[in-house]
Amino acid sequence: DGTYEEGEVIYVNASAKLGYQFKGWSKTENGEIISNSNYYSFKIYEDTTLYANFIKLDTRHISVSCSTGRGSVIVTGGGIPPTGINSEGLDIPTGSEITLVAMPKEGCSVAGWYDNAEFKGEPLSTGNSYSLTVENDIDLYVKFKKDGATDYKLKVDCDEGGTTNGATTGEYEDNSYIFVVAYADDGYEFAGWSEYKGGPIIHDRYTYDFRISKDTTLYANFKKVPEYTINLIKRVEINLYEGAF
């Protein structure tokens, strides 16, 4: 906006936000398009209004979560300038061919890209970058590890009669904080944690936390709550009196 001398050359430029596409310039809102170029120049001879028109594209939501303080991730490709992406995610046009690039901090490296927060199964990629075509909403997880650090395997299992929550079966970096919780079903009670089914109890509280320093198996043991039958007998007292009937 501003005031210009007659005949002065005016230059304007429109930039679409992520998830939108520039449609063109018009002199009225939703009016006839006079130029579909982002860059538009003309000589001004009258009071003029220009509207930049945009179209909202079909998009999918892409998010990337990563180890706190160990690195970050940017997304590029598909006409997208290098842009930071995190767990809040971005709406990216469907069909875009994008590349996600992990940038580990000094002393750290990429251990893998996963489709689950527990880093279960084989990684989608173990490189610093991961490319894909946007077709569906996706939540990705990058595992950064300290250079030279050792990973240990954790297995969490349980008896029938209950479930566990918290840390799950997977690999964890040396000295990682592990927290597990056991929940008994109706009719059962928690009997303690052991290293295998029916093994000696190593922890008797339903919550258990520790720093992992070796391959570890945790087994949550449950037992049925005893059932007792109570029989009620009704006592009836009869009083007899002497007398005439």
PDB file of C-alpha atoms in Angstrom:
ATOM      1  CA  ASP A   1       0.000   0.000   0.000  1.00  0.00           C
ATOM      2  CA  GLY A   2       1.175   3.499  -0.689  1.00  0.00           C
ATOM      3  CA  THR A   3       1.099   6.547  -2.974  1.00  0.00           C
ATOM      4  CA  TYR A   4       2.987   6.532  -6.278  1.00  0.00           C
ATOM      5  CA  GLU A   5       3.565   9.004  -9.101  1.00  0.00           C
ATOM      6  CA  GLU A   6       1.701   8.524 -12.379  1.00  0.00           C
ATOM      7  CA  GLY A   7       3.632   6.280 -14.734  1.00  0.00           C
ATOM      8  CA  GLU A   8       5.828   4.832 -11.978  1.00  0.00           C
ATOM      9  CA  VAL A   9       6.632   1.120 -12.324  1.00  0.00           C
ATOM     10  CA  ILE A  10       5.153  -0.985  -9.524  1.00  0.00           C
ATOM     11  CA  TYR A  11       6.589  -4.358  -8.562  1.00  0.00           C
ATOM     12  CA  VAL A  12       4.688  -6.896  -6.435  1.00  0.00           C
ATOM     13  CA  ASN A  13       5.450 -10.440  -5.384  1.00  0.00           C
ATOM     14  CA  ALA A  14       3.188 -13.123  -3.850  1.00  0.00           C
ATOM     15  CA  SER A  15       4.475 -16.094  -1.855  1.00  0.00           C
ATOM     16  CA  ALA A  16       2.172 -18.979  -0.949  1.00  0.00           C
ATOM     17  CA  LYS A  17       2.271 -20.475   2.512  1.00  0.00           C
ATOM     18  CA  LEU A  18       2.831 -24.216   2.890  1.00  0.00           C
ATOM     19  CA  GLY A  19      -0.382 -25.985   1.875  1.00  0.00           C
ATOM     20  CA  TYR A  20      -1.488 -23.233  -0.514  1.00  0.00           C
ATOM     21  CA  GLN A  21      -0.874 -22.433  -4.191  1.00  0.00           C
ATOM     22  CA  PHE A  22      -0.826 -18.989  -5.777  1.00  0.00           C
ATOM     23  CA  LYS A  23      -3.709 -18.567  -8.255  1.00  0.00           C
ATOM     24  CA  GLY A  24      -3.051 -15.080  -9.594  1.00  0.00           C
ATOM     25  CA  TRP A  25      -3.528 -11.334  -9.253  1.00  0.00           C
ATOM     26  CA  SER A  26      -6.894  -9.604  -9.636  1.00  0.00           C
ATOM     27  CA  LYS A  27      -8.162  -6.036  -9.189  1.00  0.00           C
ATOM     28  CA  THR A  28     -11.116  -7.098  -7.032  1.00  0.00           C
ATOM     29  CA  GLU A  29     -11.542  -9.844  -4.478  1.00  0.00           C
ATOM     30  CA  ASN A  30     -12.164 -13.103  -6.375  1.00  0.00           C
ATOM     31  CA  GLY A  31     -12.225 -11.061  -9.575  1.00  0.00           C
ATOM     32  CA  GLU A  32     -10.814 -11.793 -13.027  1.00  0.00           C
ATOM     33  CA  ILE A  33      -7.179 -12.875 -12.956  1.00  0.00           C
ATOM     34  CA  ILE A  34      -4.961 -10.327 -14.693  1.00  0.00           C
ATOM     35  CA  SER A  35      -1.685 -12.181 -14.090  1.00  0.00           C
ATOM     36  CA  ASN A  36      -0.875 -15.656 -12.769  1.00  0.00           C
ATOM     37  CA  SER A  37       2.783 -14.875 -12.207  1.00  0.00           C
ATOM     38  CA  ASN A  38       3.979 -14.518  -8.626  1.00  0.00           C
ATOM     39  CA  TYR A  39       6.047 -11.544  -9.777  1.00  0.00           C
ATOM     40  CA  TYR A  40       3.952  -8.797 -11.393  1.00  0.00           C
ATOM     41  CA  SER A  41       4.982  -5.345 -12.608  1.00  0.00           C
ATOM     42  CA  PHE A  42       3.014  -2.537 -14.260  1.00  0.00           C
ATOM     43  CA  LYS A  43       2.928   1.227 -14.725  1.00  0.00           C
ATOM     44  CA  ILE A  44       0.391   2.954 -12.538  1.00  0.00           C
ATOM     45  CA  TYR A  45      -1.994   5.505 -14.119  1.00  0.00           C
ATOM     46  CA  GLU A  46      -4.935   5.318 -11.724  1.00  0.00           C
ATOM     47  CA  ASP A  47      -5.863   4.338  -8.201  1.00  0.00           C
ATOM     48  CA  THR A  48      -5.350   0.588  -8.186  1.00  0.00           C
ATOM     49  CA  THR A  49      -6.169  -2.304  -5.903  1.00  0.00           C
ATOM     50  CA  LEU A  50      -4.461  -5.669  -6.286  1.00  0.00           C
ATOM     51  CA  TYR A  51      -5.609  -8.911  -4.701  1.00  0.00           C
ATOM     52  CA  ALA A  52      -3.340 -11.926  -4.398  1.00  0.00           C
ATOM     53  CA  ASN A  53      -5.510 -15.033  -4.733  1.00  0.00           C
ATOM     54  CA  PHE A  54      -4.521 -18.406  -3.250  1.00  0.00           C
ATOM     55  CA  ILE A  55      -5.965 -21.911  -3.440  1.00  0.00           C
ATOM     56  CA  LYS A  56      -5.875 -24.284  -0.459  1.00  0.00           C
ATOM     57  CA  LEU A  57      -4.355 -27.603  -1.509  1.00  0.00           C
ATOM     58  CA  ASP A  58      -5.261 -31.098  -0.359  1.00  0.00           C
ATOM     59  CA  THR A  59      -2.726 -31.856   2.378  1.00  0.00           C
ATOM     60  CA  ARG A  60      -1.613 -34.556   4.786  1.00  0.00           C
ATOM     61  CA  HIS A  61      -0.208 -34.005   8.281  1.00  0.00           C
ATOM     62  CA  ILE A  62       3.412 -35.056   8.752  1.00  0.00           C
ATOM     63  CA  SER A  63       5.135 -34.954  12.150  1.00  0.00           C
ATOM     64  CA  VAL A  64       8.604 -35.972  13.312  1.00  0.00           C
ATOM     65  CA  SER A  65       9.566 -36.514  16.952  1.00  0.00           C
ATOM     66  CA  CYS A  66      13.154 -36.977  18.073  1.00  0.00           C
ATOM     67  CA  SER A  67      15.280 -37.395  21.179  1.00  0.00           C
ATOM     68  CA  THR A  68      15.224 -34.186  23.197  1.00  0.00           C
ATOM     69  CA  GLY A  69      18.449 -32.225  23.036  1.00  0.00           C
ATOM     70  CA  ARG A  70      20.229 -34.584  20.634  1.00  0.00           C
ATOM     71  CA  GLY A  71      19.272 -33.144  17.271  1.00  0.00           C
ATOM     72  CA  SER A  72      16.596 -31.706  15.038  1.00  0.00           C
ATOM     73  CA  VAL A  73      14.934 -32.386  11.679  1.00  0.00           C
ATOM     74  CA  ILE A  74      14.177 -30.306   8.571  1.00  0.00           C
ATOM     75  CA  VAL A  75      11.946 -31.126   5.608  1.00  0.00           C
ATOM     76  CA  THR A  76      12.697 -30.130   2.008  1.00  0.00           C
ATOM     77  CA  GLY A  77      11.610 -31.058  -1.519  1.00  0.00           C
ATOM     78  CA  GLY A  78       8.254 -30.854  -3.286  1.00  0.00           C
ATOM     79  CA  GLY A  79       8.676 -27.114  -3.710  1.00  0.00           C
ATOM     80  CA  ILE A  80       9.102 -26.672   0.041  1.00  0.00           C
ATOM     81  CA  PRO A  81      12.055 -24.546   1.170  1.00  0.00           C
ATOM     82  CA  PRO A  82      14.086 -26.164   3.981  1.00  0.00           C
ATOM     83  CA  THR A  83      11.763 -25.941   6.981  1.00  0.00           C
ATOM     84  CA  GLY A  84      12.081 -27.220  10.541  1.00  0.00           C
ATOM     85  CA  ILE A  85       9.617 -29.961  11.464  1.00  0.00           C
ATOM     86  CA  ASN A  86       8.848 -31.417  14.903  1.00  0.00           C
ATOM     87  CA  SER A  87       6.169 -33.302  16.821  1.00  0.00           C
ATOM     88  CA  GLU A  88       3.600 -30.569  16.092  1.00  0.00           C
ATOM     89  CA  GLY A  89       4.004 -31.363  12.409  1.00  0.00           C
ATOM     90  CA  LEU A  90       3.210 -29.615   9.137  1.00  0.00           C
ATOM     91  CA  ASP A  91       0.407 -29.893   6.578  1.00  0.00           C
ATOM     92  CA  ILE A  92       2.150 -30.832   3.320  1.00  0.00           C
ATOM     93  CA  PRO A  93       0.434 -31.091  -0.099  1.00  0.00           C
ATOM     94  CA  THR A  94      -0.574 -34.617  -1.071  1.00  0.00           C
ATOM     95  CA  GLY A  95       1.726 -36.147  -3.674  1.00  0.00           C
ATOM     96  CA  SER A  96       4.755 -34.080  -2.649  1.00  0.00           C
ATOM     97  CA  GLU A  97       8.056 -35.925  -2.798  1.00  0.00           C
ATOM     98  CA  ILE A  98       9.869 -34.774   0.315  1.00  0.00           C
ATOM     99  CA  THR A  99      13.087 -35.547   2.135  1.00  0.00           C
ATOM    100  CA  LEU A 100      13.409 -35.401   5.901  1.00  0.00           C
ATOM    101  CA  VAL A 101      16.923 -34.603   7.060  1.00  0.00           C
ATOM    102  CA  ALA A 102      18.098 -35.331  10.611  1.00  0.00           C
ATOM    103  CA  MET A 103      20.756 -33.050  12.030  1.00  0.00           C
ATOM    104  CA  PRO A 104      22.327 -34.660  15.108  1.00  0.00           C
ATOM    105  CA  LYS A 105      24.238 -32.522  17.555  1.00  0.00           C
ATOM    106  CA  GLU A 106      27.951 -33.013  18.064  1.00  0.00           C
ATOM    107  CA  GLY A 107      28.665 -36.334  19.746  1.00  0.00           C
ATOM    108  CA  CYS A 108      25.413 -37.904  18.538  1.00  0.00           C
ATOM    109  CA  SER A 109      24.336 -39.832  15.443  1.00  0.00           C
ATOM    110  CA  VAL A 110      21.172 -41.225  13.865  1.00  0.00           C
ATOM    111  CA  ALA A 111      20.291 -44.726  15.066  1.00  0.00           C
ATOM    112  CA  GLY A 112      17.181 -44.993  12.900  1.00  0.00           C
ATOM    113  CA  TRP A 113      13.843 -43.673  11.630  1.00  0.00           C
ATOM    114  CA  TYR A 114      10.749 -45.422  13.018  1.00  0.00           C
ATOM    115  CA  ASP A 115       6.972 -45.337  12.687  1.00  0.00           C
ATOM    116  CA  ASN A 116       6.428 -45.877  16.416  1.00  0.00           C
ATOM    117  CA  ALA A 117       7.515 -44.017  19.541  1.00  0.00           C
ATOM    118  CA  GLU A 118       8.893 -47.185  21.161  1.00  0.00           C
ATOM    119  CA  PHE A 119      11.349 -47.730  18.261  1.00  0.00           C
ATOM    120  CA  LYS A 120       9.999 -51.254  17.795  1.00  0.00           C
ATOM    121  CA  GLY A 121      10.898 -53.421  14.812  1.00  0.00           C
ATOM    122  CA  GLU A 122      13.312 -52.711  12.005  1.00  0.00           C
ATOM    123  CA  PRO A 123      13.966 -49.022  11.295  1.00  0.00           C
ATOM    124  CA  LEU A 124      12.591 -47.473   8.107  1.00  0.00           C
ATOM    125  CA  SER A 125      16.062 -46.060   7.501  1.00  0.00           C
ATOM    126  CA  THR A 126      19.338 -45.758   9.385  1.00  0.00           C
ATOM    127  CA  GLY A 127      20.664 -42.850   7.317  1.00  0.00           C
ATOM    128  CA  ASN A 128      20.596 -39.165   8.159  1.00  0.00           C
ATOM    129  CA  SER A 129      17.811 -38.605   5.624  1.00  0.00           C
ATOM    130  CA  TYR A 130      14.530 -40.321   4.801  1.00  0.00           C
ATOM    131  CA  SER A 131      12.565 -39.663   1.588  1.00  0.00           C
ATOM    132  CA  LEU A 132       8.899 -40.355   0.949  1.00  0.00           C
ATOM    133  CA  THR A 133       5.901 -39.406  -1.171  1.00  0.00           C
ATOM    134  CA  VAL A 134       3.160 -37.770   0.894  1.00  0.00           C
ATOM    135  CA  GLU A 135       0.016 -39.885   0.614  1.00  0.00           C
ATOM    136  CA  ASN A 136      -1.254 -40.278   4.198  1.00  0.00           C
ATOM    137  CA  ASP A 137      -0.913 -38.619   7.594  1.00  0.00           C
ATOM    138  CA  ILE A 138       2.367 -39.859   9.071  1.00  0.00           C
ATOM    139  CA  ASP A 139       3.984 -39.673  12.509  1.00  0.00           C
ATOM    140  CA  LEU A 140       7.697 -40.471  12.360  1.00  0.00           C
ATOM    141  CA  TYR A 141      10.257 -40.869  15.137  1.00  0.00           C
ATOM    142  CA  VAL A 142      14.016 -40.358  14.870  1.00  0.00           C
ATOM    143  CA  LYS A 143      16.238 -42.122  17.358  1.00  0.00           C
ATOM    144  CA  PHE A 144      19.475 -40.278  18.121  1.00  0.00           C
ATOM    145  CA  LYS A 145      22.147 -42.007  20.166  1.00  0.00           C
ATOM    146  CA  LYS A 146      25.358 -40.857  21.745  1.00  0.00           C
ATOM    147  CA  ASP A 147      28.406 -41.929  19.779  1.00  0.00           C
ATOM    148  CA  GLY A 148      29.943 -45.027  21.360  1.00  0.00           C
ATOM    149  CA  ALA A 149      26.916 -45.724  23.563  1.00  0.00           C
ATOM    150  CA  THR A 150      25.739 -49.323  24.101  1.00  0.00           C
ATOM    151  CA  ASP A 151      22.130 -50.417  23.582  1.00  0.00           C
ATOM    152  CA  TYR A 152      20.531 -53.045  25.800  1.00  0.00           C
ATOM    153  CA  LYS A 153      17.473 -55.169  25.098  1.00  0.00           C
ATOM    154  CA  LEU A 154      14.459 -54.908  27.390  1.00  0.00           C
ATOM    155  CA  LYS A 155      11.673 -57.490  27.285  1.00  0.00           C
ATOM    156  CA  VAL A 156       8.461 -56.835  29.205  1.00  0.00           C
ATOM    157  CA  ASP A 157       5.924 -59.645  29.558  1.00  0.00           C
ATOM    158  CA  CYS A 158       3.167 -60.698  31.945  1.00  0.00           C
ATOM    159  CA  ASP A 159       0.840 -63.476  33.111  1.00  0.00           C
ATOM    160  CA  GLU A 160      -2.811 -63.645  32.233  1.00  0.00           C
ATOM    161  CA  GLY A 161      -4.738 -61.655  34.778  1.00  0.00           C
ATOM    162  CA  GLY A 162      -3.193 -58.279  34.090  1.00  0.00           C
ATOM    163  CA  THR A 163      -1.400 -55.854  31.790  1.00  0.00           C
ATOM    164  CA  THR A 164       1.651 -53.606  31.864  1.00  0.00           C
ATOM    165  CA  ASN A 165       2.204 -50.000  30.889  1.00  0.00           C
ATOM    166  CA  GLY A 166       5.186 -47.677  30.571  1.00  0.00           C
ATOM    167  CA  ALA A 167       8.384 -48.965  28.976  1.00  0.00           C
ATOM    168  CA  THR A 168       7.833 -51.667  26.358  1.00  0.00           C
ATOM    169  CA  THR A 169       9.945 -54.371  24.774  1.00  0.00           C
ATOM    170  CA  GLY A 170      12.746 -52.819  22.712  1.00  0.00           C
ATOM    171  CA  GLU A 171      16.304 -51.538  22.777  1.00  0.00           C
ATOM    172  CA  TYR A 172      17.385 -48.799  25.155  1.00  0.00           C
ATOM    173  CA  GLU A 173      20.611 -46.883  25.454  1.00  0.00           C
ATOM    174  CA  ASP A 174      22.875 -47.638  28.411  1.00  0.00           C
ATOM    175  CA  ASN A 175      21.701 -45.843  31.585  1.00  0.00           C
ATOM    176  CA  SER A 176      18.268 -45.056  30.103  1.00  0.00           C
ATOM    177  CA  TYR A 177      15.537 -44.542  32.705  1.00  0.00           C
ATOM    178  CA  ILE A 178      13.024 -47.401  32.648  1.00  0.00           C
ATOM    179  CA  PHE A 179       9.596 -47.151  34.273  1.00  0.00           C
ATOM    180  CA  VAL A 180       6.982 -49.921  34.174  1.00  0.00           C
ATOM    181  CA  VAL A 181       3.581 -50.352  35.813  1.00  0.00           C
ATOM    182  CA  ALA A 182       1.554 -53.530  36.334  1.00  0.00           C
ATOM    183  CA  TYR A 183      -2.266 -53.480  36.412  1.00  0.00           C
ATOM    184  CA  ALA A 184      -4.246 -56.453  37.721  1.00  0.00           C
ATOM    185  CA  ASP A 185      -7.563 -57.442  36.105  1.00  0.00           C
ATOM    186  CA  ASP A 186     -10.708 -57.939  38.176  1.00  0.00           C
ATOM    187  CA  GLY A 187     -10.377 -61.091  40.244  1.00  0.00           C
ATOM    188  CA  TYR A 188      -6.567 -60.975  40.244  1.00  0.00           C
ATOM    189  CA  GLU A 189      -3.864 -59.315  42.311  1.00  0.00           C
ATOM    190  CA  PHE A 190      -0.286 -58.374  41.479  1.00  0.00           C
ATOM    191  CA  ALA A 191       2.269 -60.848  42.830  1.00  0.00           C
ATOM    192  CA  GLY A 192       5.513 -59.071  41.874  1.00  0.00           C
ATOM    193  CA  TRP A 193       8.126 -58.687  39.149  1.00  0.00           C
ATOM    194  CA  SER A 194      10.495 -61.499  38.229  1.00  0.00           C
ATOM    195  CA  GLU A 195      13.072 -62.102  35.478  1.00  0.00           C
ATOM    196  CA  TYR A 196      11.049 -64.974  34.004  1.00  0.00           C
ATOM    197  CA  LYS A 197       7.631 -66.566  34.473  1.00  0.00           C
ATOM    198  CA  GLY A 198       7.366 -68.078  37.921  1.00  0.00           C
ATOM    199  CA  GLY A 199      10.869 -66.905  38.861  1.00  0.00           C
ATOM    200  CA  PRO A 200      11.981 -65.379  42.163  1.00  0.00           C
ATOM    201  CA  ILE A 201      10.354 -62.023  42.861  1.00  0.00           C
ATOM    202  CA  ILE A 202      12.872 -59.189  42.443  1.00  0.00           C
ATOM    203  CA  HIS A 203      10.437 -56.329  43.125  1.00  0.00           C
ATOM    204  CA  ASP A 204       7.070 -56.567  44.864  1.00  0.00           C
ATOM    205  CA  ARG A 205       5.553 -53.174  44.079  1.00  0.00           C
ATOM    206  CA  TYR A 206       3.396 -52.737  40.974  1.00  0.00           C
ATOM    207  CA  THR A 207       5.539 -49.750  39.879  1.00  0.00           C
ATOM    208  CA  TYR A 208       9.180 -50.411  39.067  1.00  0.00           C
ATOM    209  CA  ASP A 209      11.837 -47.984  37.854  1.00  0.00           C
ATOM    210  CA  PHE A 210      15.580 -48.347  37.274  1.00  0.00           C
ATOM    211  CA  ARG A 211      18.484 -47.433  34.983  1.00  0.00           C
ATOM    212  CA  ILE A 212      19.163 -50.128  32.424  1.00  0.00           C
ATOM    213  CA  SER A 213      22.736 -51.448  32.357  1.00  0.00           C
ATOM    214  CA  LYS A 214      22.321 -54.907  30.822  1.00  0.00           C
ATOM    215  CA  ASP A 215      19.902 -56.955  28.719  1.00  0.00           C
ATOM    216  CA  THR A 216      16.863 -57.279  30.976  1.00  0.00           C
ATOM    217  CA  THR A 217      13.638 -59.279  31.095  1.00  0.00           C
ATOM    218  CA  LEU A 218      10.785 -58.201  33.359  1.00  0.00           C
ATOM    219  CA  TYR A 219       7.843 -60.494  33.996  1.00  0.00           C
ATOM    220  CA  ALA A 220       4.741 -59.250  35.808  1.00  0.00           C
ATOM    221  CA  ASN A 221       3.190 -62.041  37.868  1.00  0.00           C
ATOM    222  CA  PHE A 222      -0.480 -62.079  38.846  1.00  0.00           C
ATOM    223  CA  LYS A 223      -2.501 -64.506  40.929  1.00  0.00           C
ATOM    224  CA  LYS A 224      -6.179 -65.073  41.381  1.00  0.00           C
ATOM    225  CA  VAL A 225      -7.821 -63.581  44.423  1.00  0.00           C
ATOM    226  CA  PRO A 226      -9.220 -66.442  46.576  1.00  0.00           C
ATOM    227  CA  GLU A 227     -12.987 -66.817  46.463  1.00  0.00           C
ATOM    228  CA  TYR A 228     -14.942 -67.872  49.546  1.00  0.00           C
ATOM    229  CA  THR A 229     -18.516 -69.023  49.871  1.00  0.00           C
ATOM    230  CA  ILE A 230     -20.599 -67.759  52.767  1.00  0.00           C
ATOM    231  CA  ASN A 231     -23.691 -69.753  53.735  1.00  0.00           C
ATOM    232  CA  LEU A 232     -26.350 -67.887  55.693  1.00  0.00           C
ATOM    233  CA  ILE A 233     -28.626 -69.908  57.981  1.00  0.00           C
ATOM    234  CA  LYS A 234     -31.799 -68.291  59.193  1.00  0.00           C
ATOM    235  CA  ARG A 235     -32.451 -68.923  62.891  1.00  0.00           C
ATOM    236  CA  VAL A 236     -36.077 -69.169  63.934  1.00  0.00           C
ATOM    237  CA  GLU A 237     -37.095 -69.093  67.597  1.00  0.00           C
ATOM    238  CA  ILE A 238     -40.422 -70.607  68.652  1.00  0.00           C
ATOM    239  CA  ASN A 239     -41.800 -69.800  72.082  1.00  0.00           C
ATOM    240  CA  LEU A 240     -44.397 -72.211  73.516  1.00  0.00           C
ATOM    241  CA  TYR A 241     -46.728 -71.108  76.295  1.00  0.00           C
ATOM    242  CA  GLU A 242     -48.838 -73.342  78.546  1.00  0.00           C
ATOM    243  CA  GLY A 243     -52.490 -72.599  78.481  1.00  0.00           C
ATOM    244  CA  ALA A 244     -55.776 -73.521  77.107  1.00  0.00           C
ATOM    245  CA  PHE A 245     -56.379 -73.632  73.412  1.00  0.00           C
TER     246      PHE A 245
END
